[in-house]
Short mmCIF file of C-alpha atoms in Angstrom, two decimals:
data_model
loop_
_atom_site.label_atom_id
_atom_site.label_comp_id
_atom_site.label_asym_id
_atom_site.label_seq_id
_atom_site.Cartn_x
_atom_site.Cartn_y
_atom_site.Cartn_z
CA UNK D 1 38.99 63.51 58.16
CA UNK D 2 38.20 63.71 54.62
CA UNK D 3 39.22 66.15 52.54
CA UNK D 4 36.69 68.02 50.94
CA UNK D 5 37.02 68.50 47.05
CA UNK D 6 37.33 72.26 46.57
CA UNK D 7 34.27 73.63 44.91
CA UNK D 8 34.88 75.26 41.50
CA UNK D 9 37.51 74.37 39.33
CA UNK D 10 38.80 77.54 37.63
CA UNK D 11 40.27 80.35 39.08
CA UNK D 12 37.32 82.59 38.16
CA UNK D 13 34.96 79.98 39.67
CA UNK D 14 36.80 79.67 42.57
CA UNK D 15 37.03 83.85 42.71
CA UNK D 16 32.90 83.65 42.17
CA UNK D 17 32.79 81.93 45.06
CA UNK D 18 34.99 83.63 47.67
CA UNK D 19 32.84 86.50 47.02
CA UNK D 20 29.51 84.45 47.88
CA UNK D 21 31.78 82.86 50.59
CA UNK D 22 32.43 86.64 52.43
CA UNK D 23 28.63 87.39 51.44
CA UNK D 24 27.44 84.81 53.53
CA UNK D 25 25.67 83.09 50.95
CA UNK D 26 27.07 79.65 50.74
CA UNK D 27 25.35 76.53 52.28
CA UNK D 28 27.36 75.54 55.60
CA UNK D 29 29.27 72.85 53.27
CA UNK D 30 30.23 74.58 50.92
CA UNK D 31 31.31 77.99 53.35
CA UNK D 32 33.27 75.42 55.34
CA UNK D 33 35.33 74.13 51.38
CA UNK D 34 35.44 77.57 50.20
CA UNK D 35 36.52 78.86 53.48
CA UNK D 36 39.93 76.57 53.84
CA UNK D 37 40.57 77.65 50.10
CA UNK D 38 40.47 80.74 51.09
CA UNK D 39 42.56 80.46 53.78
CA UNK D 40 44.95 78.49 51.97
CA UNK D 41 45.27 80.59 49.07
CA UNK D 42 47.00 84.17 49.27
CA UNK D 43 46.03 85.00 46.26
CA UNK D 44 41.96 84.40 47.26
CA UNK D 45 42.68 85.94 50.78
CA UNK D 46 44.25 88.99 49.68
CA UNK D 47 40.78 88.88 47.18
CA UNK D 48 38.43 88.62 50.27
CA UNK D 49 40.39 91.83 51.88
CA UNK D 50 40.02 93.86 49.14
CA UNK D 51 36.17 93.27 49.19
CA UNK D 52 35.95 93.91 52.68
CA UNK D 53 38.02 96.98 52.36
CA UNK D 54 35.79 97.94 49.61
CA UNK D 55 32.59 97.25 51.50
CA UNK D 56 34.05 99.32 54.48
CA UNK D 57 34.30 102.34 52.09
CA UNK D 58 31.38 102.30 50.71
CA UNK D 59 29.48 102.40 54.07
CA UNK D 60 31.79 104.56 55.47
CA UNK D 61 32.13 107.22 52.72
CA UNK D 62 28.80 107.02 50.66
CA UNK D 63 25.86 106.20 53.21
CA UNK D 64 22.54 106.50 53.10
CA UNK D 65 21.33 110.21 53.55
CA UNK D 66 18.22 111.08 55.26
CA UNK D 67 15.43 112.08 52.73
CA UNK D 68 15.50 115.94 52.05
CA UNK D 69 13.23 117.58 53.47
CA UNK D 70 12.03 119.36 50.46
CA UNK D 71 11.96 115.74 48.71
CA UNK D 72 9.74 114.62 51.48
CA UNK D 73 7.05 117.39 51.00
CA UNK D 74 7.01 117.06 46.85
CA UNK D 75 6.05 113.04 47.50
CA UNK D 76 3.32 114.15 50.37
CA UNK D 77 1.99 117.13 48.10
CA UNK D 78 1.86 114.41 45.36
CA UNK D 79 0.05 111.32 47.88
CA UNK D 80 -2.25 114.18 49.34
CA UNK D 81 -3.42 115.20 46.04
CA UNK D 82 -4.24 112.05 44.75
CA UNK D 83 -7.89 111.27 44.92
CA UNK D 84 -10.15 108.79 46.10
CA UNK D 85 -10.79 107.11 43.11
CA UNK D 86 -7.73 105.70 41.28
CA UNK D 87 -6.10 107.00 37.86
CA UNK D 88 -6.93 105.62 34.76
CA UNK D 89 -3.69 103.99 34.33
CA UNK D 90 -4.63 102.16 37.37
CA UNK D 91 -8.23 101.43 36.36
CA UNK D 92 -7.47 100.03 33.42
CA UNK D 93 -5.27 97.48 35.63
CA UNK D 94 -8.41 96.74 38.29
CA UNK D 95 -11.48 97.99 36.36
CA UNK D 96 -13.87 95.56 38.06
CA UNK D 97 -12.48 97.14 41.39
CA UNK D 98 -12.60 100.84 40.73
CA UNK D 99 -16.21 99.81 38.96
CA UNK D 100 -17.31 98.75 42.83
CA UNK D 101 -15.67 101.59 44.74
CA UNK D 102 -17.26 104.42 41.47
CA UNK D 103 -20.42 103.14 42.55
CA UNK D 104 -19.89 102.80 46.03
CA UNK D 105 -18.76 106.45 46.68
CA UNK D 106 -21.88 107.52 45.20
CA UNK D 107 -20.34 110.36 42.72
CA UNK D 108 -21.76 111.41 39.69
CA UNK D 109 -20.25 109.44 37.29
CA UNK D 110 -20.80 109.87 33.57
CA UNK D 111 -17.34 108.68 32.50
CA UNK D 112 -18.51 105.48 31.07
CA UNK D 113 -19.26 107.32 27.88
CA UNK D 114 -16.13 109.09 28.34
CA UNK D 115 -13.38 107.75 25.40
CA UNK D 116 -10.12 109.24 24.32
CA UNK D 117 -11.16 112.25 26.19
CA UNK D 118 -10.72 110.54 29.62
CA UNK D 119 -6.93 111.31 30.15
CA UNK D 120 -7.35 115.23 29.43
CA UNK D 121 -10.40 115.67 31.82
CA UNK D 122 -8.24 113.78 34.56
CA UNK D 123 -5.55 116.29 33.41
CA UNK D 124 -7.64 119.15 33.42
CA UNK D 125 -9.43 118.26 36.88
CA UNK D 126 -5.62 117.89 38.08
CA UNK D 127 -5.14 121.01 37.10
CA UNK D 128 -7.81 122.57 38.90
CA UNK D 129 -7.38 121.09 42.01
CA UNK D 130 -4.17 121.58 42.33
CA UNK D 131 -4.47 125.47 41.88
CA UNK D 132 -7.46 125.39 45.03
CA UNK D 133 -4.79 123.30 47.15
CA UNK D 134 -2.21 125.92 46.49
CA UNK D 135 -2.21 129.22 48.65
CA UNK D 136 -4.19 130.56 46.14
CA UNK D 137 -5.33 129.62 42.78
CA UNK D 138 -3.77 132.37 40.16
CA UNK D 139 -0.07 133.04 39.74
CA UNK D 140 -1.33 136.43 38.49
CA UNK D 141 -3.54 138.40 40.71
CA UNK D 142 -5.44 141.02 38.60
CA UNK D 143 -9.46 141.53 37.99
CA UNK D 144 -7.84 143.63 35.04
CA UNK D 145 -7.64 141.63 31.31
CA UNK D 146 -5.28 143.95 30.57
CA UNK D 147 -3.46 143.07 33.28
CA UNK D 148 -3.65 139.25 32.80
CA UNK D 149 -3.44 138.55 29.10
CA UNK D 150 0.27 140.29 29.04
CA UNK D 151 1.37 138.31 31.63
CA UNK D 152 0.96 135.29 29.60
CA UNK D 153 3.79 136.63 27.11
CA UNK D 154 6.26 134.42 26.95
CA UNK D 155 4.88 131.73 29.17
CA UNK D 156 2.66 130.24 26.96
CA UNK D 157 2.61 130.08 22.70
CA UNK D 158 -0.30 132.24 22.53
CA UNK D 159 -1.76 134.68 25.14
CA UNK D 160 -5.73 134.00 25.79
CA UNK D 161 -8.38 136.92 25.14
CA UNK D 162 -9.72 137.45 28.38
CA UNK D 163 -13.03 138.61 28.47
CA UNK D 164 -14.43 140.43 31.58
CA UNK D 165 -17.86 139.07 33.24
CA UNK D 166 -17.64 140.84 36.59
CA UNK D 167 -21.37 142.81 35.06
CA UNK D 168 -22.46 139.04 35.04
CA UNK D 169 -21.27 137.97 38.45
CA UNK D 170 -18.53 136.00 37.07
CA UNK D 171 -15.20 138.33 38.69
CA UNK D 172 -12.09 137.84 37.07
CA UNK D 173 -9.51 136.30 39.66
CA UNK D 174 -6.31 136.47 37.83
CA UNK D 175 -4.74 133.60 35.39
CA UNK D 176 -1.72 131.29 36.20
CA UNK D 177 -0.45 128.14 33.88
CA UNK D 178 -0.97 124.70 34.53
CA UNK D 179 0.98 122.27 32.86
CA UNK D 180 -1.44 119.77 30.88
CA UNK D 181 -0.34 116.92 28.95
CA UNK D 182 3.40 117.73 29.18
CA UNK D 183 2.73 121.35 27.54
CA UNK D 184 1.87 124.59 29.68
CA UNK D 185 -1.65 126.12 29.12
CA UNK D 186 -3.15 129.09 29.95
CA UNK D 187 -5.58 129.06 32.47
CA UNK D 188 -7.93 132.07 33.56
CA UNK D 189 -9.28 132.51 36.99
CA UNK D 190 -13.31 133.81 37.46
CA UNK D 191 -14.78 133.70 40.60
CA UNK D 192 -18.79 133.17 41.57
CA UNK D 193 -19.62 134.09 45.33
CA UNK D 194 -17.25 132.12 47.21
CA UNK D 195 -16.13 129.13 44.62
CA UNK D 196 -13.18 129.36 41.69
CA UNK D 197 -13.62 128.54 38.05
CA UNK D 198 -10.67 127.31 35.99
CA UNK D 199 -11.11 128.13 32.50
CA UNK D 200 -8.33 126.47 30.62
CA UNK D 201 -7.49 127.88 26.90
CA UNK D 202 -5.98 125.72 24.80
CA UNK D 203 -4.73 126.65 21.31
CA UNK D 204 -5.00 123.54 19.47
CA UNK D 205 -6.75 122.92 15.99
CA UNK D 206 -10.71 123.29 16.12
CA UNK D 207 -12.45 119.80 16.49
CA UNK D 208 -15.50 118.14 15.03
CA UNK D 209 -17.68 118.74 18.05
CA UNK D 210 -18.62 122.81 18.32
CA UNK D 211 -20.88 122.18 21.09
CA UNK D 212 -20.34 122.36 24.35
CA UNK D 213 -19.96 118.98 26.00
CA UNK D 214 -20.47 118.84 30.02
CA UNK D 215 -19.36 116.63 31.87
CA UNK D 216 -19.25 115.65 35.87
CA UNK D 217 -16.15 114.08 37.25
CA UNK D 218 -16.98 113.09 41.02
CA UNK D 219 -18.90 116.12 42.28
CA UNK D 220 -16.86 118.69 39.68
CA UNK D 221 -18.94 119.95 36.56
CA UNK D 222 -16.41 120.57 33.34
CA UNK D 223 -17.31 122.06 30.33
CA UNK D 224 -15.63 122.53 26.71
CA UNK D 225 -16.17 123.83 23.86
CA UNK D 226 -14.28 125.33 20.78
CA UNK D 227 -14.09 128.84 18.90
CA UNK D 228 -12.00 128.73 16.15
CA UNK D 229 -8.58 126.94 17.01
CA UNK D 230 -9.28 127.74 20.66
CA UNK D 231 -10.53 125.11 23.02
CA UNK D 232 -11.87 126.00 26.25
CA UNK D 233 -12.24 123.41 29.33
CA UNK D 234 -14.38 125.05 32.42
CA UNK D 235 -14.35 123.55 35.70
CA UNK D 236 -15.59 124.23 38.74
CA UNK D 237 -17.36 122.64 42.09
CA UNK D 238 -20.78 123.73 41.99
CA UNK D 239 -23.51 123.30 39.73
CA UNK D 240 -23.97 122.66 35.65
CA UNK D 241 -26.11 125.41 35.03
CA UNK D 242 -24.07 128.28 36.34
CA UNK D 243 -21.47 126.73 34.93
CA UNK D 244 -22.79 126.65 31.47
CA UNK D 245 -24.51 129.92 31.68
CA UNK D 246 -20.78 131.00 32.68
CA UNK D 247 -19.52 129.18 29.36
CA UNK D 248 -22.51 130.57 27.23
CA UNK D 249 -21.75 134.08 28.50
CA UNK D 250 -17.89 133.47 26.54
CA UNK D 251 -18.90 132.01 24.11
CA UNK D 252 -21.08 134.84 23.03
CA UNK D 253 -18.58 137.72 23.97
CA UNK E 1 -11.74 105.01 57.74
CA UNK E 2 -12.73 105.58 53.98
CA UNK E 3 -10.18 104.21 51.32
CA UNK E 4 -8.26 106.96 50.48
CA UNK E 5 -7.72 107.69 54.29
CA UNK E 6 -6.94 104.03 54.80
CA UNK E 7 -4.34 103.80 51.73
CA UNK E 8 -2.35 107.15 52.74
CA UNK E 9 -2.11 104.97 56.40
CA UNK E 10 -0.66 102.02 54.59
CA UNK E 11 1.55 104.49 52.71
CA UNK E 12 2.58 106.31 55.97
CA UNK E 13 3.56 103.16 57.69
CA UNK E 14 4.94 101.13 54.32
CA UNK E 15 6.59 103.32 52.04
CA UNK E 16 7.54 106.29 54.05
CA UNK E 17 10.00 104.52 56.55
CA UNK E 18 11.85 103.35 53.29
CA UNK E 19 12.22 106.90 51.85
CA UNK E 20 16.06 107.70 52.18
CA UNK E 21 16.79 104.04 50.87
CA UNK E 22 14.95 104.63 47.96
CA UNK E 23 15.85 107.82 47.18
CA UNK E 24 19.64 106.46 47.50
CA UNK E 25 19.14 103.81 44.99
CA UNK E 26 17.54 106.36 42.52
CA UNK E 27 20.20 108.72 42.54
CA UNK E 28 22.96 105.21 42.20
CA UNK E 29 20.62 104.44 38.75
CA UNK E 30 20.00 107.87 37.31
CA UNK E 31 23.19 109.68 38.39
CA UNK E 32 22.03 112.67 39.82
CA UNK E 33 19.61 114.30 42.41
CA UNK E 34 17.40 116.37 40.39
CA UNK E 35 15.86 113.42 37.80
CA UNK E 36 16.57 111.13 40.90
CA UNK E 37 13.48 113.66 42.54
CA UNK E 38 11.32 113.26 39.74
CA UNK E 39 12.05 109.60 39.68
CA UNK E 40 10.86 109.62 43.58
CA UNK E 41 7.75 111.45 42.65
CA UNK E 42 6.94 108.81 40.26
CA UNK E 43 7.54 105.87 42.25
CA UNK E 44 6.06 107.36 45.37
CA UNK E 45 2.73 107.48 43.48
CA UNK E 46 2.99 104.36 41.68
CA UNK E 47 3.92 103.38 45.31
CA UNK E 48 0.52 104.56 46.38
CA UNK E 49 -1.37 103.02 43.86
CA UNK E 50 -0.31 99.96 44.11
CA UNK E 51 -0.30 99.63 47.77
CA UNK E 52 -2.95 97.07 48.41
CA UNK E 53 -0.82 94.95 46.39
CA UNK E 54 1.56 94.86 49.06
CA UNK E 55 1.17 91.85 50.75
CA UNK E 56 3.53 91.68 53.47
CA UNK E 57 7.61 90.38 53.51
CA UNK E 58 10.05 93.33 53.29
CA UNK E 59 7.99 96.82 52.68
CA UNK E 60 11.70 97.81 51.87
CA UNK E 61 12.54 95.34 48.79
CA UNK E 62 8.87 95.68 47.82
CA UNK E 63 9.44 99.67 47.29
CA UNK E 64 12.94 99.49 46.00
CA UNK E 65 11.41 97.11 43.61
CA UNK E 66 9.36 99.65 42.14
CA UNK E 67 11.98 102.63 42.46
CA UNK E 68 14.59 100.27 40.26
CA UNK E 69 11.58 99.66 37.20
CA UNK E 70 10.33 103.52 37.72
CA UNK E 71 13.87 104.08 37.12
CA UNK E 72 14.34 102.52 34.28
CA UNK E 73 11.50 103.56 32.47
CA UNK E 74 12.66 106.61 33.04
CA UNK E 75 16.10 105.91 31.95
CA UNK E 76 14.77 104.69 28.60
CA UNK E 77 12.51 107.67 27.94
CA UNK E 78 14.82 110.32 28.64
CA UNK E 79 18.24 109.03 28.46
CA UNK E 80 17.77 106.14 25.49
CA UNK E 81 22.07 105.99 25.88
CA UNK E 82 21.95 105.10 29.46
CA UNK E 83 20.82 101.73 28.61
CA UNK E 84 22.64 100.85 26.28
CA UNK E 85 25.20 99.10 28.50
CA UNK E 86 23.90 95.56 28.62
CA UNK E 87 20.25 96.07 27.52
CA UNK E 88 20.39 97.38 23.89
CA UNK E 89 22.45 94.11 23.57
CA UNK E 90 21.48 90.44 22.32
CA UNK E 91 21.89 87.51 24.67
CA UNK E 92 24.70 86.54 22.69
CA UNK E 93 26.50 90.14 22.99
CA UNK E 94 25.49 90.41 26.23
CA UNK E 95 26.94 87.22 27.03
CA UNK E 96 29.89 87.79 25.58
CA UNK E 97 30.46 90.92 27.23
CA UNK E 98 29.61 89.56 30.34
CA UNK E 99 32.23 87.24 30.03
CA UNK E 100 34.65 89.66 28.86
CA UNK E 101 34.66 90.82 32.07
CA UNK E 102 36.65 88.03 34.31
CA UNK E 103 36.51 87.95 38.09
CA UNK E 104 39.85 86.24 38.20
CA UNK E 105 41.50 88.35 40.80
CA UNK E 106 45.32 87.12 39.75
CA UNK E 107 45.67 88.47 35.93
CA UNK E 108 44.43 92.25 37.07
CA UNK E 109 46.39 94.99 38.84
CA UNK E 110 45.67 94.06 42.52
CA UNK E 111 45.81 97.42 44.61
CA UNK E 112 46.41 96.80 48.04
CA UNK E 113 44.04 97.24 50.27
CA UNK E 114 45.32 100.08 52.09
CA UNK E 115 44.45 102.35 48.82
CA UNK E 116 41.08 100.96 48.93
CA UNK E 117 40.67 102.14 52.12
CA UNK E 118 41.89 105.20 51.71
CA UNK E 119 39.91 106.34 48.78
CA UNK E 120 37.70 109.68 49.40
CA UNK E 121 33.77 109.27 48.53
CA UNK E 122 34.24 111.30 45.87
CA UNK E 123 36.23 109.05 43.50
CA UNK E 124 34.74 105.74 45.23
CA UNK E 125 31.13 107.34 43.88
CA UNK E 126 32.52 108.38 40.27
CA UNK E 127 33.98 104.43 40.05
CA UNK E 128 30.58 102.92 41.22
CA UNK E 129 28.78 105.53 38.49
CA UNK E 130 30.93 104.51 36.15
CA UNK E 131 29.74 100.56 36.10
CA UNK E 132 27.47 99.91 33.60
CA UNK E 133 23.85 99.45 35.23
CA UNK E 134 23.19 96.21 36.14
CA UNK E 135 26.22 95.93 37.75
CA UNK E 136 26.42 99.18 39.12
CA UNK E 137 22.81 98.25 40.65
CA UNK E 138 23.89 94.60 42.15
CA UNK E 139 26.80 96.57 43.90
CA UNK E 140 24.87 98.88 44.93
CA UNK E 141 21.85 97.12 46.52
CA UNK E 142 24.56 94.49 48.13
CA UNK E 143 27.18 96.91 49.19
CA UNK E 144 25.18 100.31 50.06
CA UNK E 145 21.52 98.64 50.99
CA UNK E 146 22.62 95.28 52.21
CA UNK E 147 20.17 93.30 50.69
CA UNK E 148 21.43 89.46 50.09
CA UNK E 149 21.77 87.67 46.86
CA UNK E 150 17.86 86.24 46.62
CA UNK E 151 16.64 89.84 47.58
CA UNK E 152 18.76 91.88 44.78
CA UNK E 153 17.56 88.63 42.10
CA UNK E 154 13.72 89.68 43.24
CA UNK E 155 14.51 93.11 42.70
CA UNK E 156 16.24 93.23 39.75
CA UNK E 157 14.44 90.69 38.18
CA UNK E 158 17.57 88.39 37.56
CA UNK E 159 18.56 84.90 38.41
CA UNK E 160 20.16 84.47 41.49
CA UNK E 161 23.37 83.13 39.21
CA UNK E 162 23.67 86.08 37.57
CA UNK E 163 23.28 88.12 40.48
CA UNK E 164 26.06 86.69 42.12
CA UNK E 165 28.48 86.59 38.73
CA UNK E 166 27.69 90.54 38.24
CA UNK E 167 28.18 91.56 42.23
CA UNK E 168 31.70 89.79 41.78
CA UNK E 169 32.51 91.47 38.75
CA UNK E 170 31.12 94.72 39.85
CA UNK E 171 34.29 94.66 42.71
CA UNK E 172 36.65 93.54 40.57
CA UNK E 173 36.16 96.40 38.24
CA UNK E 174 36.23 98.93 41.15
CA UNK E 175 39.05 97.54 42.72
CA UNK E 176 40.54 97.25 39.21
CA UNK E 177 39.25 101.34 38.85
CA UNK E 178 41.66 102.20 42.48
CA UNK E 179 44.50 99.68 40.81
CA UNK E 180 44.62 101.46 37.77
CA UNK E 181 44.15 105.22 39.15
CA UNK E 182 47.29 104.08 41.31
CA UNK E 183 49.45 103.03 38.57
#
């Protein structure tokens, strides 16, 4: 019998490889060499214990916990919500894809003129869909603006006018705040018959554009426009024209 | 079956069976259980998204995969420090301090085992915390997921060399950590 020349020639080398040795990750040749080293050498053996005893603790003391329950229902919330279509991030990734499946589904699609603006309206669609999966879509429950607007103290940097349309057939539902591009925004609630407009109000300085801009994000009709430093985003699930009769109405109050 | 339907299958019978284990490694990389949730959330989407990407071999290493690179973005955006460890170094440095870091199991103080054994989780899980993060995570996806040396390299995005020279040093330093607590 020949004796095998010991793999590894320093002590650290030879260390590296008792630990691949108790791993199980040495070819049967070299197991076999590092194996009688092992054996041979205290100091190594004593080594390979230590890891063992180490391993035993850890699976012992610190093992795997079943998910939370609450966990569980934040990541199914989050999976249900998601859409048909892909986010943007995602489409930027497999645009040729989500090209063939846009035009598949058959939605109204008008995003291909849609720039820099294409993140918020995902945002602000977000926002209003996850307020009708919710129990109900206000956080506030009032057809009263003076009930609403103070409500808003305090959770957002300014609270919106709210303007009552319930002569017009536009019912004010209550307000709650969605959380848009990392900052919180007020968001009014209007109904018409049985469907829910989100009117978002955004402080932010007053753009370019003045006119309302529509839009239609896979059966949803949005609208913005500006007053002053105020943007407004409108969405809902029915028609443009209500909708921008809806927006028309605010815009001349 | 339309897409979305079909996906959220894939997702049900890919990603969800893998849950606990990957909510285990996020809390080993981020340190605690709240940004370890948020961390989940992430994932679980990016999960989602990417699922027809998935094309077969462990569903388990695929989705850890993602939970380690969600977690270090995250790391990086909100907690710039936690990466400093081995990251924010050069080659050279890192070298170097990889080096620094011997597995020679003679020149350290050598706790018996007993002690090892007898550790509560408590301090065992403040030792493993306290390893800087790429060896903290070779450890951790040997010790606590069992995953073997070529996994943990496809996970972590690290030669299998490397793998095997942080896993070793990873011990030594927590058996050092229960040597030293001892003394």
């Amino acid at each position: 019998m020949t004796v095998s020349t010991p793999p590894g020639n320093s002590s650290d080398e030879r260390a590296l490889l008792a630990h691949a040795y108790f791993d199980g990750e040495l070819d049967p040749v070299n197991a076999l060499a590092v194996g009688r080293q092992v054996a041979a050498d205290p100091v190594l053996a004593a080594e390979v214990d230590r890891i063992d005893a180490l391993r035993r603790a850890v699976r012992e003391k610190l093992p795997i916990e079943p998910l939370p329950d609450d966990l569980r229902v934040k990541i199914e919330t989050a999976i249900g919500q998601t859409r048909e279509l892909p986010r943007p991030s995602w489409r930027a990734l497999a645009a040729s894809v989500v090209l063939a499946m846009v035009v598949a589904s058959g939605a109204t699609w008008s995003s291909l003129t849609m720039r820099s603006n294409d993140r918020f309206s995902e945002a602000i669609m977000d926002g209003h869909l996850r307020s009708l999966m919710s129990q109900r879509p206000t956080d506030v429950t009032s057809s009263e603006g003076h009930t609403v607007r103070p409500w808003f103290n305090g959770r957002v940097t300014q609270a919106p006018t709210v303007v009552n349309l319930n002569q017009e057939g536009f019912p004010l539902l209550g307000g709650r705040v969605d959380v848009i591009d990392a900052e919180p925004v007020a968001t009014l609630v209007y109904g018409r018959r049985k469907h829910v407009i989100s009117l978002f109000v955004l402080p932010r300085a007053s753009r370019a554009e003045r006119l309302a801009a529509s839009q239609s994000i896979r059966g949803y009709n949005l609208v913005r426009w500006t007053a002053g430093n105020v943007e407004y985003w409108a969405v809902w699930d029915l028609n443009s024209a209500e909708l921008e009769t809806f927006a028309r109405l605010l815009r001349g109050a | 079956m339309g897409q979305d339907a079909a996906d959220k299958a894939k997702f049900a019978s890919i990603v969800v069976p893998h849950l606990a284990d990957a909510f285990a490694l996020a809390r080993w990389l981020c340190g605690n259980r709240a940004d370890a949730e948020d961390i989940m959330q992430d994932a679980s989407l990016r999960a989602y998204r990417a699922i027809n990407t998935y094309s077969g071999g462990s569903a388990r290493s695929w989705l850890l995969t993602i939970v380690r690179n969600t977690a270090y973005t995250w790391l990086a955006k909100n907690r710039s420090l936690a990466l400093v460890s081995l990251d924010g170094a050069n080659s050279a440095e890192r070298e170097q301090i990889e080096r620094a870091q011997g597995v020679n199991c003679s020149s350290a103080v050598t706790p018996e085992t007993e002690l090892i054994s007898r550790l509560d989780a408590t301090r065992l899980e403040a030792a493993i915390t306290a390893l800087p993060i790429e060896f903290r995570e070779a450890f951790v996806l040997r010790e606590v997921h069992g995953f073997d040396y070529r996994q943990i390299a496809e996970i972590t995005g690290t030669p299998l060399g490397t793998v095997m020279s942080r896993l070793a040093r990873a011990r030594r330093r927590l058996i050092e950590a229960v040597g030293d607590e001892q003394s």
